[in-house]
């Protein structure tokens, strides 16, 4: 995922230098631009989710390899955050649909924007493959 993010962000910067994301929190800005920058933002969110869920297990492995005792709080954080990677991935996966629906219909509630179907749902993914 890291390599996809790097490749897409470099392509977006080469294609349009003035439209490339700028600033420290570029991934949290409104998504208006080429599809490459949208894909780069999506890949970045997956990377953030991965690193946030595996930081505790990495620290535990480093502590164990150095021969130190692992604190109970760190072990608890590891066991609490590990299953949350799937939940984070699901949220990130639904994010583009949510943003599209909220952009088209700002009066929609958050739940409606998440679960409402849009035209991309029928052109992408398993539904499109099943219908052929």
GROMACS .gro file of N, CA and C in nm, residues 1-23 26-27 33-45 47:
model
  117
    1UNK      N    1   0.082  -0.118   0.000
    1UNK     CA    2   0.000   0.000   0.000
    1UNK      C    3   0.087   0.125   0.000
    2UNK      N    4   0.198   0.118   0.069
    2UNK     CA    5   0.290   0.232   0.073
    2UNK      C    6   0.340   0.265  -0.067
    3UNK      N    7   0.374   0.163  -0.145
    3UNK     CA    8   0.425   0.187  -0.280
    3UNK      C    9   0.316   0.241  -0.372
    4UNK      N   10   0.192   0.197  -0.353
    4UNK     CA   11   0.082   0.252  -0.431
    4UNK      C   12   0.065   0.400  -0.397
    5UNK      N   13   0.071   0.433  -0.269
    5UNK     CA   14   0.058   0.571  -0.227
    5UNK      C   15   0.168   0.658  -0.288
    6UNK      N   16   0.292   0.612  -0.284
    6UNK     CA   17   0.404   0.688  -0.339
    6UNK      C   18   0.388   0.707  -0.489
    7UNK      N   19   0.355   0.600  -0.560
    7UNK     CA   20   0.342   0.609  -0.706
    7UNK      C   21   0.229   0.704  -0.746
    8UNK      N   22   0.116   0.694  -0.680
    8UNK     CA   23   0.002   0.777  -0.717
    8UNK      C   24   0.027   0.923  -0.681
    9UNK      N   25   0.088   0.948  -0.566
    9UNK     CA   26   0.112   1.086  -0.528
    9UNK      C   27   0.215   1.150  -0.620
   10UNK      N   28   0.316   1.075  -0.666
   10UNK     CA   29   0.413   1.130  -0.761
   10UNK      C   30   0.348   1.158  -0.895
   11UNK      N   31   0.260   1.067  -0.940
   11UNK     CA   32   0.189   1.090  -1.066
   11UNK      C   33   0.100   1.214  -1.058
   12UNK      N   34   0.033   1.230  -0.946
   12UNK     CA   35  -0.054   1.347  -0.931
   12UNK      C   36   0.026   1.476  -0.929
   13UNK      N   37   0.144   1.473  -0.867
   13UNK     CA   38   0.227   1.593  -0.864
   13UNK      C   39   0.284   1.622  -1.002
   14UNK      N   40   0.317   1.520  -1.078
   14UNK     CA   41   0.370   1.541  -1.212
   14UNK      C   42   0.262   1.589  -1.308
   15UNK      N   43   0.141   1.536  -1.295
   15UNK     CA   44   0.033   1.573  -1.385
   15UNK      C   45  -0.012   1.717  -1.367
   16UNK      N   46  -0.027   1.756  -1.244
   16UNK     CA   47  -0.073   1.892  -1.217
   16UNK      C   48  -0.005   1.944  -1.092
   17UNK      N   49   0.101   2.019  -1.111
   17UNK     CA   50   0.179   2.068  -0.997
   17UNK      C   51   0.099   2.164  -0.911
   18UNK      N   52   0.009   2.241  -0.971
   18UNK     CA   53  -0.068   2.336  -0.893
   18UNK      C   54  -0.185   2.272  -0.819
   19UNK      N   55  -0.228   2.152  -0.857
   19UNK     CA   56  -0.339   2.086  -0.792
   19UNK      C   57  -0.295   1.977  -0.695
   20UNK      N   58  -0.167   1.956  -0.682
   20UNK     CA   59  -0.118   1.852  -0.591
   20UNK      C   60  -0.149   1.891  -0.447
   21UNK      N   61  -0.174   1.794  -0.361
   21UNK     CA   62  -0.205   1.825  -0.222
   21UNK      C   63  -0.086   1.893  -0.155
   22UNK      N   64  -0.118   1.993  -0.075
   22UNK     CA   65  -0.015   2.071  -0.009
   22UNK      C   66  -0.046   2.078   0.139
   23UNK      N   67   0.057   2.082   0.220
   23UNK     CA   68   0.039   2.100   0.363
   23UNK      C   69   0.052   1.970   0.439
   26UNK      N   70  -0.277   1.737   0.430
   26UNK     CA   71  -0.335   1.735   0.296
   26UNK      C   72  -0.437   1.623   0.280
   27UNK      N   73  -0.419   1.514   0.353
   27UNK     CA   74  -0.509   1.400   0.338
   27UNK      C   75  -0.645   1.424   0.401
   33UNK      N   76  -1.028   1.720  -0.703
   33UNK     CA   77  -0.909   1.714  -0.785
   33UNK      C   78  -0.908   1.588  -0.868
   34UNK      N   79  -0.794   1.557  -0.925
   34UNK     CA   80  -0.785   1.437  -1.009
   34UNK      C   81  -0.805   1.310  -0.927
   35UNK      N   82  -0.841   1.204  -0.999
   35UNK     CA   83  -0.863   1.076  -0.931
   35UNK      C   84  -0.738   1.026  -0.863
   36UNK      N   85  -0.621   1.062  -0.915
   36UNK     CA   86  -0.495   1.018  -0.854
   36UNK      C   87  -0.479   1.070  -0.713
   37UNK      N   88  -0.517   1.195  -0.689
   37UNK     CA   89  -0.504   1.248  -0.554
   37UNK      C   90  -0.605   1.184  -0.461
   38UNK      N   91  -0.722   1.150  -0.513
   38UNK     CA   92  -0.820   1.079  -0.431
   38UNK      C   93  -0.770   0.941  -0.393
   39UNK      N   94  -0.710   0.874  -0.488
   39UNK     CA   95  -0.655   0.741  -0.459
   39UNK      C   96  -0.539   0.750  -0.362
   40UNK      N   97  -0.458   0.854  -0.375
   40UNK     CA   98  -0.346   0.873  -0.283
   40UNK      C   99  -0.397   0.897  -0.142
   41UNK      N  100  -0.503   0.977  -0.130
   41UNK     CA  101  -0.560   1.001   0.003
   41UNK      C  102  -0.615   0.871   0.062
   42UNK      N  103  -0.684   0.794  -0.021
   42UNK     CA  104  -0.740   0.668   0.028
   42UNK      C  105  -0.630   0.573   0.073
   43UNK      N  106  -0.522   0.563  -0.006
   43UNK     CA  107  -0.410   0.478   0.032
   43UNK      C  108  -0.345   0.529   0.159
   44UNK      N  109  -0.338   0.660   0.175
   44UNK     CA  110  -0.278   0.716   0.295
   44UNK      C  111  -0.360   0.681   0.418
   45UNK      N  112  -0.494   0.686   0.407
   45UNK     CA  113  -0.577   0.649   0.522
   45UNK      C  114  -0.558   0.502   0.559
   47UNK      N  115  -0.281   0.336   0.516
   47UNK     CA  116  -0.150   0.331   0.581
   47UNK      C  117  -0.158   0.378   0.726
   0.00000   0.00000   0.00000
